[in-house]
């Protein structure tokens, strides 16, 4: 697994309490470690009935803390008093899963085990992921405790609906690791260079209907657009993701606006860009659409080989429409486009940058097998309005996303202010 920049070298305390979902926390600890975080696990006594400390020690490569009475803390903490040593300098405290009992302790400031003592000593942001039977989760006492924690700024990860170990069905299941990771990224991204910035991102290839069954589309997977959305969230932005694909997991925290056609994407982009700070048009918008959309499925004749001729019409150019809106309103303050080209990459990209009035264009050679459509890597050149070119070597779409987002922060002048 590739390092995740927002998690890289961050100190995360992972509190694990006594729920059957404790086994899922092992995967979370492993993924956080693989992503580059330093994970210190604290287990309650009840948690150790479900999973052993050795399991977490094996996946994190670090000592696991279970008692508030020992002074042999190992692991290079700033002090030998474990709860102070753990709390001090931590970037985030995550309690996943948190039982109704541990939740109550956190809400009321009880301090009778290492986790609850550390929670009082820590000054970092806190994320909790409740996991318990549906009746316990819905109980007014639990809900009041959650409300108290939210009031104090604790981020609560909503449990998922589904089947419990008891056989009952309801809301109270610990979400899967990618969802937990998404919330953790969101919490660590707060205060990043795009904090309070509204960023609109488009992704995927539009679908232009022919009849109720068929459509014209292109090879775009949407992966680069989704990676951009995740990078913007990691930088603390409020992200609206206008997506023509429904195949990819939506990054936690992004507001999804699903669209199909270029026309629908135009409407959505104009609406959501009205007060946006930045627009990134990563979508592969179809250039042509069928002139007529047949109401019923176009049938083939049984007797002859005749095929219908499809008349096409140009779709609206969204970036050109944004250019007009921007001239009138000043929003979005920064506009970034993509140029997917199969020849004369830089010349074509530069011409597009000028014609569409962009601040930055991401030029993308789509002929290479390891870049462009449907793969996880990309090789791009960033070209700014002044004509300066910044080539990026072959890298993941995640890293390309981060590089573009860093440029967006520079364009908005928020890169220096970031904490
Ligand atoms: O002109 P071309 O389609 O190559 O330009 C690519 C850039 O323009 C991309 O950022 C794409 O999202 C955007 N685009 C647009 N409206 C279209 C076609 C492309 O905004 N109809």
CSV table of C-alpha atoms and ligand atoms in Angstrom, one decimal, residues 202 262 265 280-288 314-321 336-341 352 355-356 358 361, ligand 1:
chain,number,residue,atom,x,y,z
A,202,UNK,CA,-15.7,16.9,-12.0
A,262,UNK,CA,-22.6,16.8,-20.7
A,265,UNK,CA,-22.8,18.3,-16.0
A,280,UNK,CA,-11.1,21.4,-11.4
A,281,UNK,CA,-12.6,19.9,-14.7
A,282,UNK,CA,-11.1,16.4,-14.7
A,283,UNK,CA,-14.1,14.9,-16.4
A,284,UNK,CA,-13.9,13.7,-19.9
A,285,UNK,CA,-16.9,15.5,-21.3
A,286,UNK,CA,-18.2,14.1,-24.5
A,287,UNK,CA,-17.8,16.5,-27.4
A,288,UNK,CA,-20.7,15.1,-29.4
A,314,UNK,CA,-21.9,19.4,-30.4
A,315,UNK,CA,-22.2,19.4,-26.6
A,316,UNK,CA,-21.7,22.7,-24.7
A,317,UNK,CA,-18.1,23.5,-23.6
A,318,UNK,CA,-18.4,23.7,-19.9
A,319,UNK,CA,-15.1,25.5,-19.3
A,320,UNK,CA,-16.1,28.2,-21.9
A,321,UNK,CA,-19.4,28.7,-20.0
A,336,UNK,CA,-8.0,24.1,-13.7
A,337,UNK,CA,-8.6,22.0,-16.8
A,338,UNK,CA,-7.2,18.8,-18.2
A,339,UNK,CA,-5.9,18.0,-21.7
A,340,UNK,CA,-5.9,14.4,-22.6
A,341,UNK,CA,-4.0,14.2,-25.9
A,352,UNK,CA,-6.6,25.0,-24.6
A,355,UNK,CA,-8.7,29.5,-25.2
A,356,UNK,CA,-10.6,28.4,-22.1
A,358,UNK,CA,-7.5,28.6,-17.3
A,361,UNK,CA,-3.9,22.8,-17.3
B,1,LIG,O1,-11.3,20.6,-25.5
B,1,LIG,P1,-11.0,19.4,-24.6
B,1,LIG,O2,-12.2,18.5,-24.4
B,1,LIG,O3,-9.8,18.6,-25.0
B,1,LIG,O4,-10.6,20.1,-23.2
B,1,LIG,C1,-10.4,19.4,-22.1
B,1,LIG,C2,-10.8,20.2,-20.9
B,1,LIG,O5,-12.1,20.8,-21.2
B,1,LIG,C3,-11.1,19.3,-19.7
B,1,LIG,O6,-10.8,19.9,-18.5
B,1,LIG,C4,-12.6,19.0,-19.8
B,1,LIG,O7,-13.2,18.6,-18.6
B,1,LIG,C5,-13.1,20.3,-20.4
B,1,LIG,N1,-14.3,20.2,-21.3
B,1,LIG,C6,-15.4,21.0,-21.0
B,1,LIG,N2,-16.5,20.9,-21.8
B,1,LIG,C7,-16.5,20.1,-22.9
B,1,LIG,C8,-15.4,19.3,-23.2
B,1,LIG,C9,-14.3,19.4,-22.4
B,1,LIG,O8,-15.4,21.7,-20.0
B,1,LIG,N3,-17.6,20.0,-23.7
